[in-house]
mmCIF file of C-alpha atoms in Angstrom:
data_model
loop_
_atom_site.group_PDB
_atom_site.id
_atom_site.type_symbol
_atom_site.label_atom_id
_atom_site.label_comp_id
_atom_site.label_asym_id
_atom_site.label_seq_id
_atom_site.Cartn_x
_atom_site.Cartn_y
_atom_site.Cartn_z
ATOM 1 C CA MET A 1 128.195 -79.372 29.989
ATOM 2 C CA HIS A 2 127.224 -76.086 31.404
ATOM 3 C CA CYS A 3 130.007 -74.119 29.575
ATOM 4 C CA PHE A 4 128.910 -75.800 26.243
ATOM 5 C CA CYS A 5 125.119 -74.440 26.597
ATOM 6 C CA LYS A 6 126.415 -71.213 27.654
ATOM 7 C CA GLY A 7 128.501 -70.936 24.641
ATOM 8 C CA ILE A 8 126.018 -72.017 22.234
ATOM 9 C CA HIS A 9 123.460 -69.428 23.827
ATOM 10 C CA HIS A 10 126.367 -66.850 23.333
ATOM 11 C CA LEU A 11 126.650 -67.521 20.054
ATOM 12 C CA LEU A 12 123.012 -67.523 19.177
ATOM 13 C CA ARG A 13 122.848 -63.994 20.679
ATOM 14 C CA LEU A 14 125.491 -63.028 18.211
ATOM 15 C CA TRP A 15 123.864 -64.538 15.457
ATOM 16 C CA MET A 16 120.843 -62.458 16.261
ATOM 17 C CA VAL A 17 122.677 -59.287 16.179
ATOM 18 C CA CYS A 18 124.429 -59.622 13.190
ATOM 19 C CA VAL A 19 121.137 -60.981 11.122
ATOM 20 C CA SER A 20 119.560 -57.450 12.862
ATOM 21 C CA ILE A 21 122.301 -55.348 11.625
ATOM 22 C CA PHE A 22 122.336 -57.013 7.935
ATOM 23 C CA ILE A 23 118.492 -56.452 7.807
ATOM 24 C CA ASN A 24 118.880 -52.718 8.867
ATOM 25 C CA HIS A 25 121.640 -52.104 6.255
ATOM 26 C CA GLY A 26 120.199 -54.022 3.632
ATOM 27 C CA PHE A 27 116.985 -52.211 3.496
ATOM 28 C CA ALA A 28 118.246 -48.740 4.456
ATOM 29 C CA GLY A 29 117.865 -47.312 0.876
ATOM 30 C CA LYS A 30 113.970 -48.554 0.569
ATOM 31 C CA MET A 31 113.162 -46.960 3.739
ATOM 32 C CA LYS A 32 110.667 -43.948 3.384
ATOM 33 C CA ILE A 33 110.923 -41.017 5.899
ATOM 34 C CA VAL A 34 107.546 -39.646 6.419
ATOM 35 C CA GLU A 35 107.752 -35.927 7.350
ATOM 36 C CA GLU A 36 104.673 -33.691 8.385
ATOM 37 C CA PRO A 37 103.703 -31.498 5.219
ATOM 38 C CA ASN A 38 104.062 -28.095 5.494
ATOM 39 C CA THR A 39 100.646 -26.422 5.960
ATOM 40 C CA PHE A 40 102.015 -22.847 5.522
ATOM 41 C CA GLY A 41 100.734 -20.851 1.940
ATOM 42 C CA LEU A 42 98.048 -21.118 -0.639
ATOM 43 C CA ASN A 43 97.893 -24.338 -2.718
ATOM 44 C CA ASN A 44 100.871 -26.388 -1.237
ATOM 45 C CA PRO A 45 101.651 -28.919 -3.499
ATOM 46 C CA PHE A 46 102.428 -31.588 -0.412
ATOM 47 C CA LEU A 47 98.888 -31.553 0.763
ATOM 48 C CA ALA A 48 96.161 -33.440 -0.680
ATOM 49 C CA GLN A 49 93.622 -31.176 -2.796
ATOM 50 C CA GLY A 50 90.965 -31.321 -0.081
ATOM 51 C CA SER A 51 93.387 -30.016 2.441
ATOM 52 C CA ARG A 52 94.462 -26.523 0.275
ATOM 53 C CA LEU A 53 92.928 -23.162 1.015
ATOM 54 C CA GLN A 54 89.946 -22.850 -1.375
ATOM 55 C CA PRO A 55 89.153 -19.110 -2.327
ATOM 56 C CA ARG A 56 85.743 -18.765 -2.402
ATOM 57 C CA VAL A 57 85.476 -15.903 -4.946
ATOM 58 C CA THR A 58 88.003 -14.287 -7.304
ATOM 59 C CA PRO A 59 89.661 -10.756 -5.965
ATOM 60 C CA TYR A 60 88.072 -7.837 -7.593
ATOM 61 C CA PRO A 61 90.577 -5.677 -9.964
ATOM 62 C CA VAL A 62 93.389 -3.303 -8.285
ATOM 63 C CA SER A 63 91.722 0.309 -7.914
ATOM 64 C CA GLY A 64 92.527 2.860 -5.464
ATOM 65 C CA PRO A 65 95.188 5.527 -5.232
ATOM 66 C CA ALA A 66 97.782 4.760 -7.794
ATOM 67 C CA HIS A 67 100.730 4.868 -5.758
ATOM 68 C CA LEU A 68 99.064 2.075 -3.810
ATOM 69 C CA HIS A 69 98.841 -0.159 -6.851
ATOM 70 C CA ARG A 70 102.716 -1.019 -6.444
ATOM 71 C CA LEU A 71 101.730 -3.311 -3.467
ATOM 72 C CA ALA A 72 99.767 -5.822 -5.962
ATOM 73 C CA GLY A 73 101.705 -8.880 -5.868
ATOM 74 C CA LYS A 74 103.390 -8.522 -2.944
ATOM 75 C CA CYS A 75 102.831 -10.075 0.545
ATOM 76 C CA PHE A 76 103.464 -9.177 4.327
ATOM 77 C CA SER A 77 103.614 -11.498 7.371
ATOM 78 C CA LEU A 78 103.245 -11.442 10.938
ATOM 79 C CA THR A 79 103.512 -13.877 13.476
ATOM 80 C CA GLU A 80 101.455 -13.663 16.796
ATOM 81 C CA SER A 81 101.590 -16.037 19.212
ATOM 82 C CA THR A 82 101.107 -19.590 17.656
ATOM 83 C CA TYR A 83 99.570 -18.244 14.375
ATOM 84 C CA LYS A 84 101.391 -16.604 11.078
ATOM 85 C CA TYR A 85 99.158 -14.195 9.362
ATOM 86 C CA GLU A 86 99.819 -13.176 5.743
ATOM 87 C CA PHE A 87 98.738 -10.087 3.922
ATOM 88 C CA CYS A 88 98.540 -9.832 0.136
ATOM 89 C CA PRO A 89 97.135 -6.618 -1.040
ATOM 90 C CA PHE A 90 94.689 -6.513 -3.624
ATOM 91 C CA HIS A 91 94.287 -10.311 -3.194
ATOM 92 C CA ASN A 92 93.818 -12.023 0.287
ATOM 93 C CA VAL A 93 94.507 -12.446 3.680
ATOM 94 C CA THR A 94 95.360 -15.716 5.314
ATOM 95 C CA GLN A 95 96.065 -17.333 8.915
ATOM 96 C CA HIS A 96 98.484 -20.232 9.199
ATOM 97 C CA GLU A 97 98.684 -22.126 12.364
ATOM 98 C CA GLN A 98 102.341 -22.482 13.287
ATOM 99 C CA SER A 99 102.318 -25.964 14.525
ATOM 100 C CA PHE A 100 103.454 -29.479 13.861
ATOM 101 C CA ARG A 101 100.173 -31.057 14.375
ATOM 102 C CA TRP A 102 99.169 -33.378 11.516
ATOM 103 C CA ASN A 103 96.112 -31.156 11.112
ATOM 104 C CA ALA A 104 97.353 -27.884 11.871
ATOM 105 C CA TYR A 105 94.932 -25.240 10.544
ATOM 106 C CA SER A 106 95.309 -23.036 7.391
ATOM 107 C CA GLY A 107 92.325 -20.728 6.505
ATOM 108 C CA ILE A 108 91.565 -17.684 4.114
ATOM 109 C CA LEU A 109 90.554 -14.378 6.654
ATOM 110 C CA GLY A 110 88.992 -12.673 3.491
ATOM 111 C CA ILE A 111 89.455 -11.970 -0.393
ATOM 112 C CA TRP A 112 89.780 -8.437 -1.777
ATOM 113 C CA GLN A 113 86.789 -6.721 -2.770
ATOM 114 C CA GLU A 114 86.133 -2.987 -2.038
ATOM 115 C CA TRP A 115 87.351 0.206 -0.326
ATOM 116 C CA GLU A 116 85.911 1.986 2.953
ATOM 117 C CA ILE A 117 85.096 5.333 1.966
ATOM 118 C CA VAL A 118 84.206 8.036 4.664
ATOM 119 C CA ASN A 119 84.293 12.103 3.878
ATOM 120 C CA ASN A 120 86.045 11.513 0.407
ATOM 121 C CA THR A 121 88.737 9.615 2.257
ATOM 122 C CA PHE A 122 89.917 5.751 1.379
ATOM 123 C CA THR A 123 89.752 4.706 5.417
ATOM 124 C CA GLY A 124 90.329 0.897 4.784
ATOM 125 C CA MET A 125 90.429 -2.206 2.409
ATOM 126 C CA TRP A 126 87.657 -4.757 3.100
ATOM 127 C CA MET A 127 88.413 -8.236 2.231
ATOM 128 C CA ARG A 128 85.426 -10.540 2.323
ATOM 129 C CA ASP A 129 84.182 -13.870 1.501
ATOM 130 C CA GLY A 130 86.716 -15.556 3.370
ATOM 131 C CA ASP A 131 86.301 -19.189 5.149
ATOM 132 C CA ALA A 132 83.069 -20.013 6.576
ATOM 133 C CA CYS A 133 82.322 -19.082 10.368
ATOM 134 C CA GLY A 134 79.202 -20.544 11.236
ATOM 135 C CA THR A 135 76.300 -19.138 9.076
ATOM 136 C CA LYS A 136 78.542 -16.191 7.663
ATOM 137 C CA SER A 137 81.785 -15.736 5.962
ATOM 138 C CA ARG A 138 85.054 -14.482 7.600
ATOM 139 C CA GLU A 139 86.258 -10.944 6.793
ATOM 140 C CA THR A 140 89.012 -8.336 7.315
ATOM 141 C CA LYS A 141 89.501 -4.590 7.214
ATOM 142 C CA VAL A 142 92.674 -3.265 6.509
ATOM 143 C CA ILE A 143 93.935 -0.193 7.886
ATOM 144 C CA PHE A 144 96.772 1.851 6.436
ATOM 145 C CA VAL A 145 99.036 3.763 8.994
ATOM 146 C CA CYS A 146 101.904 5.931 7.815
ATOM 147 C CA SER A 147 105.403 4.633 8.617
ATOM 148 C CA ALA A 148 109.092 4.591 7.487
ATOM 149 C CA SER A 149 108.538 0.883 6.076
ATOM 150 C CA SER A 150 105.961 -1.316 4.671
ATOM 151 C CA LYS A 151 105.026 -4.099 7.149
ATOM 152 C CA LEU A 152 101.879 -5.534 8.615
ATOM 153 C CA ALA A 153 101.980 -4.484 12.293
ATOM 154 C CA GLN A 154 99.035 -5.660 14.284
ATOM 155 C CA VAL A 155 96.053 -8.273 14.072
ATOM 156 C CA SER A 156 93.021 -8.488 16.273
ATOM 157 C CA GLU A 157 89.432 -9.745 15.969
ATOM 158 C CA PRO A 158 87.039 -6.986 17.371
ATOM 159 C CA SER A 159 84.347 -9.437 16.874
ATOM 160 C CA THR A 160 83.886 -13.161 15.818
ATOM 161 C CA CYS A 161 85.065 -13.763 12.553
ATOM 162 C CA ILE A 162 85.849 -10.257 11.842
ATOM 163 C CA TYR A 163 89.478 -9.362 11.722
ATOM 164 C CA SER A 164 91.256 -5.902 11.773
ATOM 165 C CA LEU A 165 94.580 -5.746 10.186
ATOM 166 C CA THR A 166 97.212 -2.495 10.680
ATOM 167 C CA PHE A 167 99.463 -2.145 7.747
ATOM 168 C CA GLU A 168 102.371 0.514 7.877
ATOM 169 C CA THR A 169 103.738 2.221 5.038
ATOM 170 C CA PRO A 170 104.944 5.055 3.813
ATOM 171 C CA LEU A 171 102.987 5.290 0.771
ATOM 172 C CA VAL A 172 100.173 6.923 2.951
ATOM 173 C CA CYS A 173 102.181 9.495 4.863
ATOM 174 C CA HIS A 174 101.463 12.644 2.424
ATOM 175 C CA PRO A 175 98.069 14.359 3.609
ATOM 176 C CA HIS A 176 96.531 13.891 0.380
ATOM 177 C CA SER A 177 97.456 10.088 -0.324
ATOM 178 C CA LEU A 178 94.293 8.681 0.669
ATOM 179 C CA LEU A 179 91.892 11.157 -0.973
ATOM 180 C CA VAL A 180 88.856 9.672 -3.328
ATOM 181 C CA TYR A 181 88.438 12.657 -5.456
ATOM 182 C CA PRO A 182 92.067 12.866 -7.604
ATOM 183 C CA THR A 183 91.564 8.799 -8.139
ATOM 184 C CA LEU A 184 88.471 9.671 -10.297
ATOM 185 C CA SER A 185 88.521 10.077 -13.877
ATOM 186 C CA GLU A 186 87.295 13.440 -15.434
ATOM 187 C CA LYS A 187 84.210 12.119 -16.351
ATOM 188 C CA LEU A 188 83.443 10.973 -12.876
ATOM 189 C CA GLN A 189 84.821 14.086 -11.198
ATOM 190 C CA ARG A 190 82.326 16.101 -13.552
ATOM 191 C CA GLU A 191 79.728 14.241 -12.284
ATOM 192 C CA TRP A 192 80.539 14.761 -8.742
ATOM 193 C CA ASP A 193 80.986 18.394 -9.154
ATOM 194 C CA GLU A 194 77.295 18.241 -10.488
ATOM 195 C CA ALA A 195 76.177 16.715 -7.726
ATOM 196 C CA GLU A 196 77.929 19.034 -5.002
ATOM 197 C CA GLN A 197 76.205 22.012 -7.212
ATOM 198 C CA ALA A 198 72.954 20.226 -7.306
ATOM 199 C CA ARG A 199 72.857 19.730 -3.509
ATOM 200 C CA TYR A 200 74.420 23.199 -2.948
ATOM 201 C CA ASP A 201 71.149 24.481 -4.992
ATOM 202 C CA GLY A 202 68.789 22.535 -3.119
ATOM 203 C CA TYR A 203 67.988 20.465 -6.091
ATOM 204 C CA ILE A 204 68.450 17.058 -4.387
ATOM 205 C CA THR A 205 68.602 15.900 -1.110
ATOM 206 C CA GLU A 206 71.241 14.823 1.301
ATOM 207 C CA GLN A 207 70.221 11.110 0.882
ATOM 208 C CA GLY A 208 69.904 11.612 -2.875
ATOM 209 C CA TYR A 209 73.592 13.380 -2.880
ATOM 210 C CA ASN A 210 74.807 10.318 -1.026
ATOM 211 C CA ASN A 211 73.402 7.799 -3.695
ATOM 212 C CA LEU A 212 74.766 9.674 -6.197
ATOM 213 C CA LEU A 213 78.392 9.645 -4.867
ATOM 214 C CA ARG A 214 77.811 5.717 -4.167
ATOM 215 C CA ASP A 215 76.877 5.276 -7.770
ATOM 216 C CA ILE A 216 80.205 7.368 -8.865
ATOM 217 C CA PHE A 217 82.295 5.009 -6.231
ATOM 218 C CA GLU A 218 80.775 1.902 -7.876
ATOM 219 C CA ASP A 219 81.409 3.115 -11.442
ATOM 220 C CA ALA A 220 85.066 3.679 -10.404
ATOM 221 C CA GLY A 221 85.452 0.104 -9.193
ATOM 222 C CA LEU A 222 86.167 1.501 -5.487
ATOM 223 C CA LEU A 223 83.060 -0.277 -4.317
ATOM 224 C CA LYS A 224 81.068 -3.706 -4.832
ATOM 225 C CA SER A 225 77.943 -2.648 -7.041
ATOM 226 C CA GLN A 226 75.021 -3.070 -5.404
ATOM 227 C CA LYS A 227 72.889 -1.531 -8.391
ATOM 228 C CA VAL A 228 69.700 -3.457 -9.061
ATOM 229 C CA LYS A 229 67.038 -3.125 -11.980
ATOM 230 C CA ILE A 230 64.164 -0.813 -10.805
ATOM 231 C CA LYS A 231 60.827 -0.709 -12.611
ATOM 232 C CA LEU A 232 60.257 2.877 -13.121
ATOM 233 C CA PRO A 233 56.824 4.363 -12.356
ATOM 234 C CA GLU A 234 54.472 4.520 -15.621
ATOM 235 C CA VAL A 235 54.677 8.056 -15.979
ATOM 236 C CA ALA A 236 58.255 8.391 -15.822
ATOM 237 C CA ALA A 237 58.546 5.449 -18.271
ATOM 238 C CA ALA A 238 56.045 7.159 -21.075
ATOM 239 C CA SER A 239 59.317 9.473 -21.618
ATOM 240 C CA THR A 240 61.590 8.645 -24.340
ATOM 241 C CA ASP A 241 64.682 9.792 -22.620
ATOM 242 C CA THR A 242 66.232 8.634 -19.389
ATOM 243 C CA HIS A 243 67.743 10.560 -16.922
ATOM 244 C CA ASN A 244 71.487 9.709 -17.622
ATOM 245 C CA SER A 245 73.133 12.554 -15.745
ATOM 246 C CA LEU A 246 71.820 15.192 -12.985
ATOM 247 C CA GLN A 247 72.428 18.003 -15.951
ATOM 248 C CA LYS A 248 69.980 15.997 -18.315
ATOM 249 C CA CYS A 249 67.542 15.542 -15.291
ATOM 250 C CA THR A 250 67.586 19.176 -14.802
ATOM 251 C CA GLU A 251 67.087 20.170 -18.156
ATOM 252 C CA ASP A 252 64.002 17.808 -18.457
ATOM 253 C CA PHE A 253 62.340 19.500 -15.326
ATOM 254 C CA GLN A 254 62.843 22.727 -16.903
ATOM 255 C CA LYS A 255 61.031 21.593 -20.133
ATOM 256 C CA GLN A 256 58.125 20.240 -17.919
ATOM 257 C CA ARG A 257 57.908 23.476 -16.175
ATOM 258 C CA ASP A 258 57.774 25.544 -19.323
ATOM 259 C CA GLU A 259 55.257 23.077 -20.817
ATOM 260 C CA VAL A 260 52.838 23.296 -17.789
ATOM 261 C CA GLU A 261 53.198 27.233 -17.722
ATOM 262 C CA ARG A 262 52.345 26.917 -21.601
ATOM 263 C CA LEU A 263 49.212 24.769 -20.723
ATOM 264 C CA ARG A 264 48.122 27.300 -18.012
ATOM 265 C CA ALA A 265 48.487 30.275 -20.563
ATOM 266 C CA LEU A 266 46.278 28.019 -22.882
ATOM 267 C CA LEU A 267 43.652 27.335 -20.210
ATOM 268 C CA THR A 268 43.366 30.921 -19.268
ATOM 269 C CA GLN A 269 43.079 32.345 -22.427
ATOM 270 C CA HIS A 270 39.604 30.167 -23.030
ATOM 271 C CA ASN A 271 38.836 31.151 -19.296
ATOM 272 C CA ILE A 272 39.073 27.277 -18.287
ATOM 273 C CA PRO A 273 39.927 27.160 -14.464
ATOM 274 C CA PHE A 274 42.947 25.247 -13.653
ATOM 275 C CA ASP A 275 43.620 25.819 -9.933
ATOM 276 C CA SER A 276 40.035 24.620 -8.503
ATOM 277 C CA LYS A 277 41.465 21.888 -6.390
ATOM 278 C CA PRO A 278 44.989 23.026 -5.405
ATOM 279 C CA ASN A 279 45.154 20.796 -2.442
ATOM 280 C CA GLU A 280 44.093 17.716 -3.834
ATOM 281 C CA ALA A 281 46.811 18.488 -6.801
ATOM 282 C CA LYS A 282 49.438 18.861 -3.917
ATOM 283 C CA SER A 283 48.558 15.959 -2.420
ATOM 284 C CA THR A 284 48.861 13.858 -5.501
ATOM 285 C CA VAL A 285 52.286 15.538 -6.165
ATOM 286 C CA SER A 286 53.391 14.462 -2.835
ATOM 287 C CA ALA A 287 52.141 10.640 -2.845
ATOM 288 C CA THR A 288 53.784 10.470 -6.350
ATOM 289 C CA ALA A 289 57.016 12.055 -4.987
ATOM 290 C CA LYS A 290 56.997 9.717 -1.686
ATOM 291 C CA ASP A 291 56.320 6.553 -4.215
ATOM 292 C CA GLN A 292 59.272 7.241 -6.089
ATOM 293 C CA HIS A 293 61.429 7.957 -3.412
ATOM 294 C CA LEU A 294 60.582 4.547 -1.732
ATOM 295 C CA ARG A 295 60.795 3.011 -5.313
ATOM 296 C CA GLY A 296 64.952 4.239 -5.047
ATOM 297 C CA ASP A 297 64.881 7.627 -6.683
ATOM 298 C CA ILE A 298 67.796 9.778 -5.746
ATOM 299 C CA GLY A 299 65.939 12.467 -3.888
ATOM 300 C CA LEU A 300 65.066 14.814 -6.519
ATOM 301 C CA PHE A 301 62.379 17.520 -5.508
ATOM 302 C CA ASP A 302 60.995 20.939 -6.892
ATOM 303 C CA PRO A 303 62.658 23.842 -5.092
ATOM 304 C CA GLN A 304 59.734 25.903 -5.957
#
């Protein structure tokens, strides 16, 4: 009897093993293997729409030295520690966590907007309006360094949510490769020449000269425009002509000076005093010039 029970128990175990094998084999073709989605790259089709990288603004048009335009449409990556950084010139900078965690981080560190210009030289690219970082947005400055090949060499975070990328390339090895003046149109070059001459002659202040240069760089698409519409003083608004250029402004200034001389001669001819209160007149002119300066004029003043 004991042997019979033992045999039954053995048959039951064998039957359970067979059933298990049959089930696994029969449904193997219908089993779905779930793998963690790859979170690397923009707009990954394997991720839900809410998990994809969403740029906050559209990149600005390609600008700057023509020989650097060939970098547009290309991307360069660098892996440091557990993060992979990807720099796409004239597009954006992204950061991707090299991890198999289900919520591995991917984010935008900045979107192409404008150049940094110092002393007639391009000193870096600014990628701004990246992912939110507290009350501000992440932004990245890209510095160009001469090298035998093009590659993303280094990434750092000098201050919270502001990153610095070093991009090496042979495209900036020539000593004039990052000069601003050669990249401008002939019209903007003439405007720069006029500004230089006006500063040399003393027609404009150093601040006025810098303001003119910024306008030139904005017109060239090198800097993000910060121009605002300013309501002109009533005296200036009475003129039918606008100072579209430094040359036009100088011509109008000379015409006004000639008109003043004509009126003085007319007053003298009729024995009418015209300089009885010089201090008050000077004070009025000074106050008007100061008011115009505060309203945003470019720093013009009478050299006489």
